Structure formats: structure tokens, C-alpha cells
mmCIF file with all atom_site columns, C-alpha atoms in Angstrom:
data_model
loop_
_atom_site.group_PDB
_atom_site.id
_atom_site.type_symbol
_atom_site.label_atom_id
_atom_site.label_alt_id
_atom_site.label_comp_id
_atom_site.label_asym_id
_atom_site.label_entity_id
_atom_site.label_seq_id
_atom_site.pdbx_PDB_ins_code
_atom_site.Cartn_x
_atom_site.Cartn_y
_atom_site.Cartn_z
_atom_site.occupancy
_atom_site.B_iso_or_equiv
_atom_site.pdbx_formal_charge
_atom_site.auth_seq_id
_atom_site.auth_comp_id
_atom_site.auth_asym_id
_atom_site.auth_atom_id
_atom_site.pdbx_PDB_model_num
ATOM 1   C CA . MET A 1 1   ? 22.163 163.804 -44.448 1.00 49.00 ? 9   MET A CA 1
ATOM 2   C CA . LEU A 1 2   ? 19.202 162.171 -46.194 1.00 50.00 ? 10  LEU A CA 1
ATOM 3   C CA . ALA A 1 3   ? 20.765 162.725 -49.620 1.00 51.00 ? 11  ALA A CA 1
ATOM 4   C CA . VAL A 1 4   ? 23.914 160.960 -48.422 1.00 60.00 ? 12  VAL A CA 1
ATOM 5   C CA . GLY A 1 5   ? 21.947 158.033 -46.985 1.00 49.00 ? 13  GLY A CA 1
ATOM 6   C CA . GLU A 1 6   ? 20.060 157.678 -50.241 1.00 54.00 ? 14  GLU A CA 1
ATOM 7   C CA . GLY A 1 7   ? 23.341 157.671 -52.146 1.00 56.00 ? 15  GLY A CA 1
ATOM 8   C CA . SER A 1 8   ? 22.290 160.599 -54.312 1.00 69.00 ? 16  SER A CA 1
ATOM 9   C CA . GLU A 1 9   ? 25.571 162.029 -55.560 1.00 78.00 ? 17  GLU A CA 1
ATOM 10  C CA . THR A 1 10  ? 23.709 164.682 -57.565 1.00 80.00 ? 18  THR A CA 1
ATOM 11  C CA . ASN A 1 11  ? 21.737 165.905 -54.558 1.00 84.00 ? 19  ASN A CA 1
ATOM 12  C CA . VAL A 1 12  ? 24.808 165.901 -52.329 1.00 82.00 ? 20  VAL A CA 1
ATOM 13  C CA . GLU A 1 13  ? 26.735 167.952 -54.898 1.00 82.00 ? 21  GLU A CA 1
ATOM 14  C CA . PHE A 1 14  ? 23.802 170.382 -55.233 1.00 82.00 ? 22  PHE A CA 1
ATOM 15  C CA . LEU A 1 15  ? 23.543 170.869 -51.462 1.00 83.00 ? 23  LEU A CA 1
ATOM 16  C CA . LEU A 1 16  ? 27.281 171.344 -51.024 1.00 86.00 ? 24  LEU A CA 1
ATOM 17  C CA . ALA A 1 17  ? 27.346 173.852 -53.890 1.00 85.00 ? 25  ALA A CA 1
ATOM 18  C CA . LYS A 1 18  ? 24.557 175.768 -52.100 1.00 87.00 ? 26  LYS A CA 1
ATOM 19  C CA . GLY A 1 19  ? 26.709 176.011 -48.984 1.00 89.00 ? 27  GLY A CA 1
ATOM 20  C CA . VAL A 1 20  ? 25.306 173.279 -46.756 1.00 90.00 ? 28  VAL A CA 1
ATOM 21  C CA . ASP A 1 21  ? 27.788 172.636 -43.951 1.00 93.00 ? 29  ASP A CA 1
ATOM 22  C CA . PRO A 1 22  ? 29.400 169.206 -44.531 1.00 93.00 ? 30  PRO A CA 1
ATOM 23  C CA . ASN A 1 23  ? 30.317 169.102 -40.824 1.00 95.00 ? 31  ASN A CA 1
ATOM 24  C CA . ARG A 1 24  ? 26.808 169.470 -39.453 1.00 92.00 ? 32  ARG A CA 1
ATOM 25  C CA . GLN A 1 25  ? 26.150 166.805 -36.836 1.00 94.00 ? 33  GLN A CA 1
ATOM 26  C CA . THR A 1 26  ? 22.959 165.050 -35.793 1.00 91.00 ? 34  THR A CA 1
ATOM 27  C CA . GLN A 1 27  ? 21.907 164.761 -32.161 1.00 93.00 ? 35  GLN A CA 1
ATOM 28  C CA . THR A 1 28  ? 24.049 161.639 -31.921 1.00 94.00 ? 36  THR A CA 1
ATOM 29  C CA . GLY A 1 29  ? 27.016 163.398 -33.475 1.00 95.00 ? 37  GLY A CA 1
ATOM 30  C CA . GLU A 1 30  ? 26.801 161.632 -36.835 1.00 95.00 ? 38  GLU A CA 1
ATOM 31  C CA . THR A 1 31  ? 28.073 163.557 -39.839 1.00 95.00 ? 39  THR A CA 1
ATOM 32  C CA . ALA A 1 32  ? 27.323 163.173 -43.526 1.00 93.00 ? 40  ALA A CA 1
ATOM 33  C CA . LEU A 1 33  ? 30.852 161.783 -43.922 1.00 95.00 ? 41  LEU A CA 1
ATOM 34  C CA . MET A 1 34  ? 30.128 159.035 -41.394 1.00 95.00 ? 42  MET A CA 1
ATOM 35  C CA . VAL A 1 35  ? 26.933 158.126 -43.242 1.00 93.00 ? 43  VAL A CA 1
ATOM 36  C CA . ALA A 1 36  ? 28.761 158.020 -46.578 1.00 93.00 ? 44  ALA A CA 1
ATOM 37  C CA . VAL A 1 37  ? 31.411 155.767 -45.017 1.00 94.00 ? 45  VAL A CA 1
ATOM 38  C CA . ARG A 1 38  ? 28.733 153.483 -43.596 1.00 91.00 ? 46  ARG A CA 1
ATOM 39  C CA . PHE A 1 39  ? 27.159 153.122 -47.051 1.00 88.00 ? 47  PHE A CA 1
ATOM 40  C CA . ALA A 1 40  ? 30.606 152.728 -48.672 1.00 85.00 ? 48  ALA A CA 1
ATOM 41  C CA . ASN A 1 41  ? 29.907 155.493 -51.174 1.00 89.00 ? 49  ASN A CA 1
ATOM 42  C CA . MET A 1 42  ? 33.387 156.646 -52.188 1.00 93.00 ? 50  MET A CA 1
ATOM 43  C CA . ALA A 1 43  ? 32.127 159.285 -54.614 1.00 92.00 ? 51  ALA A CA 1
ATOM 44  C CA . ILE A 1 44  ? 30.198 161.005 -51.833 1.00 93.00 ? 52  ILE A CA 1
ATOM 45  C CA . VAL A 1 45  ? 33.051 160.515 -49.334 1.00 95.00 ? 53  VAL A CA 1
ATOM 46  C CA . GLU A 1 46  ? 35.440 162.231 -51.756 1.00 95.00 ? 54  GLU A CA 1
ATOM 47  C CA . ASN A 1 47  ? 32.971 165.028 -52.505 1.00 93.00 ? 55  ASN A CA 1
ATOM 48  C CA . LEU A 1 48  ? 32.376 165.735 -48.821 1.00 95.00 ? 56  LEU A CA 1
ATOM 49  C CA . LEU A 1 49  ? 36.112 165.798 -48.128 1.00 96.00 ? 57  LEU A CA 1
ATOM 50  C CA . LYS A 1 50  ? 36.656 168.106 -51.104 1.00 95.00 ? 58  LYS A CA 1
ATOM 51  C CA . HIS A 1 51  ? 34.078 170.475 -49.591 1.00 94.00 ? 59  HIS A CA 1
ATOM 52  C CA . GLY A 1 52  ? 35.761 170.553 -46.187 1.00 95.00 ? 60  GLY A CA 1
ATOM 53  C CA . ALA A 1 53  ? 34.252 167.649 -44.251 1.00 96.00 ? 61  ALA A CA 1
ATOM 54  C CA . ASP A 1 54  ? 36.352 167.128 -41.131 1.00 98.00 ? 62  ASP A CA 1
ATOM 55  C CA . PRO A 1 55  ? 37.389 163.453 -40.891 1.00 97.00 ? 63  PRO A CA 1
ATOM 56  C CA . ASN A 1 56  ? 38.237 163.888 -37.205 1.00 98.00 ? 64  ASN A CA 1
ATOM 57  C CA . LEU A 1 57  ? 34.790 164.858 -35.919 1.00 98.00 ? 65  LEU A CA 1
ATOM 58  C CA . GLN A 1 58  ? 33.538 162.382 -33.357 1.00 98.00 ? 66  GLN A CA 1
ATOM 59  C CA . ASN A 1 59  ? 30.022 161.147 -32.635 1.00 97.00 ? 67  ASN A CA 1
ATOM 60  C CA . GLN A 1 60  ? 28.598 160.564 -29.147 1.00 97.00 ? 68  GLN A CA 1
ATOM 61  C CA . LYS A 1 61  ? 30.627 157.353 -28.890 1.00 97.00 ? 69  LYS A CA 1
ATOM 62  C CA . SER A 1 62  ? 33.701 159.385 -29.879 1.00 97.00 ? 70  SER A CA 1
ATOM 63  C CA . GLU A 1 63  ? 33.944 157.363 -33.103 1.00 97.00 ? 71  GLU A CA 1
ATOM 64  C CA . THR A 1 64  ? 35.341 158.977 -36.235 1.00 98.00 ? 72  THR A CA 1
ATOM 65  C CA . ALA A 1 65  ? 34.743 158.253 -39.909 1.00 97.00 ? 73  ALA A CA 1
ATOM 66  C CA . LEU A 1 66  ? 38.173 156.572 -39.988 1.00 96.00 ? 74  LEU A CA 1
ATOM 67  C CA . MET A 1 67  ? 37.206 154.195 -37.185 1.00 95.00 ? 75  MET A CA 1
ATOM 68  C CA . MET A 1 68  ? 34.029 153.317 -39.059 1.00 95.00 ? 76  MET A CA 1
ATOM 69  C CA . ALA A 1 69  ? 35.849 152.779 -42.359 1.00 94.00 ? 77  ALA A CA 1
ATOM 70  C CA . ALA A 1 70  ? 38.418 150.565 -40.618 1.00 93.00 ? 78  ALA A CA 1
ATOM 71  C CA . GLY A 1 71  ? 35.684 148.536 -38.951 1.00 91.00 ? 79  GLY A CA 1
ATOM 72  C CA . TYR A 1 72  ? 33.909 148.057 -42.267 1.00 86.00 ? 80  TYR A CA 1
ATOM 73  C CA . GLY A 1 73  ? 37.201 147.054 -43.898 1.00 80.00 ? 81  GLY A CA 1
ATOM 74  C CA . SER A 1 74  ? 37.060 149.714 -46.586 1.00 86.00 ? 82  SER A CA 1
ATOM 75  C CA . THR A 1 75  ? 40.752 150.255 -47.324 1.00 90.00 ? 83  THR A CA 1
ATOM 76  C CA . ALA A 1 76  ? 40.065 152.728 -50.148 1.00 92.00 ? 84  ALA A CA 1
ATOM 77  C CA . THR A 1 77  ? 38.052 154.851 -47.738 1.00 94.00 ? 85  THR A CA 1
ATOM 78  C CA . VAL A 1 78  ? 40.708 154.514 -45.019 1.00 93.00 ? 86  VAL A CA 1
ATOM 79  C CA . ILE A 1 79  ? 43.365 155.722 -47.472 1.00 93.00 ? 87  ILE A CA 1
ATOM 80  C CA . SER A 1 80  ? 41.229 158.653 -48.623 1.00 95.00 ? 88  SER A CA 1
ATOM 81  C CA . LEU A 1 81  ? 40.452 159.737 -45.060 1.00 96.00 ? 89  LEU A CA 1
ATOM 82  C CA . LEU A 1 82  ? 44.125 159.534 -44.087 1.00 94.00 ? 90  LEU A CA 1
ATOM 83  C CA . LYS A 1 83  ? 45.080 161.642 -47.124 1.00 95.00 ? 91  LYS A CA 1
ATOM 84  C CA . HIS A 1 84  ? 42.575 164.242 -45.939 1.00 96.00 ? 92  HIS A CA 1
ATOM 85  C CA . GLY A 1 85  ? 44.004 164.462 -42.426 1.00 95.00 ? 93  GLY A CA 1
ATOM 86  C CA . ALA A 1 86  ? 42.191 161.761 -40.463 1.00 96.00 ? 94  ALA A CA 1
ATOM 87  C CA . ASP A 1 87  ? 44.035 161.130 -37.213 1.00 96.00 ? 95  ASP A CA 1
ATOM 88  C CA . PRO A 1 88  ? 44.611 157.388 -36.676 1.00 95.00 ? 96  PRO A CA 1
ATOM 89  C CA . GLY A 1 89  ? 45.579 158.041 -33.056 1.00 93.00 ? 97  GLY A CA 1
ATOM 90  C CA . LEU A 1 90  ? 42.179 159.301 -31.914 1.00 96.00 ? 98  LEU A CA 1
ATOM 91  C CA . ARG A 1 91  ? 40.371 157.048 -29.449 1.00 96.00 ? 99  ARG A CA 1
ATOM 92  C CA . ASP A 1 92  ? 36.687 156.397 -28.909 1.00 97.00 ? 100 ASP A CA 1
ATOM 93  C CA . LYS A 1 93  ? 34.945 156.069 -25.546 1.00 97.00 ? 101 LYS A CA 1
ATOM 94  C CA . LYS A 1 94  ? 36.177 152.467 -25.323 1.00 96.00 ? 102 LYS A CA 1
ATOM 95  C CA . GLU A 1 95  ? 39.744 153.776 -25.812 1.00 97.00 ? 103 GLU A CA 1
ATOM 96  C CA . GLN A 1 96  ? 39.919 152.082 -29.228 1.00 95.00 ? 104 GLN A CA 1
ATOM 97  C CA . THR A 1 97  ? 41.736 153.542 -32.239 1.00 93.00 ? 105 THR A CA 1
ATOM 98  C CA . ALA A 1 98  ? 40.841 152.965 -35.894 1.00 93.00 ? 106 ALA A CA 1
ATOM 99  C CA . ALA A 1 99  ? 43.319 150.060 -35.968 1.00 91.00 ? 107 ALA A CA 1
ATOM 100 C CA . ASP A 1 100 ? 41.511 148.538 -32.984 1.00 92.00 ? 108 ASP A CA 1
ATOM 101 C CA . HIS A 1 101 ? 38.192 148.812 -34.854 1.00 90.00 ? 109 HIS A CA 1
ATOM 102 C CA . ALA A 1 102 ? 39.741 146.923 -37.769 1.00 89.00 ? 110 ALA A CA 1
ATOM 103 C CA . LYS A 1 103 ? 41.070 144.246 -35.385 1.00 84.00 ? 111 LYS A CA 1
ATOM 104 C CA . VAL A 1 104 ? 37.735 143.741 -33.635 1.00 77.00 ? 112 VAL A CA 1
ATOM 105 C CA . GLU A 1 105 ? 36.024 143.153 -36.984 1.00 74.00 ? 113 GLU A CA 1
ATOM 106 C CA . TRP A 1 106 ? 38.906 141.111 -38.445 1.00 75.00 ? 114 TRP A CA 1
ATOM 107 C CA . ARG A 1 107 ? 39.418 143.525 -41.333 1.00 78.00 ? 115 ARG A CA 1
ATOM 108 C CA . ARG A 1 108 ? 42.950 142.407 -42.151 1.00 79.00 ? 116 ARG A CA 1
ATOM 109 C CA . ASP A 1 109 ? 43.679 144.818 -45.008 1.00 82.00 ? 117 ASP A CA 1
ATOM 110 C CA . ALA A 1 110 ? 42.567 147.852 -43.008 1.00 84.00 ? 118 ALA A CA 1
ATOM 111 C CA . MET A 1 111 ? 44.350 146.530 -39.941 1.00 78.00 ? 119 MET A CA 1
ATOM 112 C CA . ALA A 1 112 ? 47.637 146.095 -41.840 1.00 81.00 ? 120 ALA A CA 1
ATOM 113 C CA . LEU A 1 113 ? 47.338 149.534 -43.402 1.00 80.00 ? 121 LEU A CA 1
ATOM 114 C CA . LEU A 1 114 ? 46.725 151.292 -40.092 1.00 87.00 ? 122 LEU A CA 1
ATOM 115 C CA . GLU A 1 115 ? 49.329 149.312 -38.138 1.00 82.00 ? 123 GLU A CA 1
ATOM 116 C CA . ASN A 1 116 ? 52.038 150.145 -40.684 1.00 78.00 ? 124 ASN A CA 1
ATOM 117 C CA . LEU A 1 117 ? 51.610 153.917 -40.632 1.00 77.00 ? 125 LEU A CA 1
ATOM 118 C CA . PRO A 1 118 ? 54.670 155.969 -39.719 1.00 70.00 ? 126 PRO A CA 1
ATOM 119 C CA . ALA A 1 119 ? 54.714 157.065 -36.090 1.00 58.00 ? 127 ALA A CA 1
ATOM 120 C CA . GLN A 1 120 ? 53.086 160.436 -35.425 1.00 57.00 ? 128 GLN A CA 1
ATOM 121 C CA . GLU A 1 121 ? 55.205 163.040 -33.668 1.00 48.00 ? 129 GLU A CA 1
#
């Protein structure tokens, strides 16, 4: 988690190659993917997803990496997470979806992207 927070792509790659679990959660439920999203580090986001990071894991607030990316307005990250199976229909403890997170923060690009997704069956 520290390597992700420091933005060290080399260290993250080394740890993942050694078998570190990309889905390990802190006491608050944060994952390395969530930290990478928070720091808007697409290279690390992509590397974690490539190594099996689950974009649908939720922290103690039931927030996902997709909700965080939407709230930060990172459309490239939103697109990447969706391509790797992020569920836009998940809700946090406030019953908000990723689209709601984008709305609250007035992230218009992310909001438009999430609102125009095909309906899930």
C-alpha cells in the first residue's frame, strides 16, 4: 500500500511479481487500487487491475474504486475500471452509486459517462 501511495510504479510491479495480494484491505477496507485512484496514478491502476485487483471491493463506507474515480472526475480511470468489471450499480452506505458521487462533486464528464451506460440486466 505504501508503494502505491508513494507512486512507485517499480516497487508496485516488484511486489505484484512477488505475489503480493492486490486485494488486501486495510482496517478501513481501503485497497491498493483505491489508493492508486485517489492519487490518479493510471499506470499503477492498470498494473493492479492486470494483476487481479477487484474493482468492486468496498471499504467500510461501502465505497468502491469506481465511486472514488467518479468523485475525483477521472474519466480515464472510470473507463478503465468499467472495462475491468467495475459495477456502476453498487451503492455505498449513503445509497449512492458512482454516478451519484460524480454528481455530488460536479464531475460532469464522469457523470455523463456513467449516466449513459447501457442498462444492466
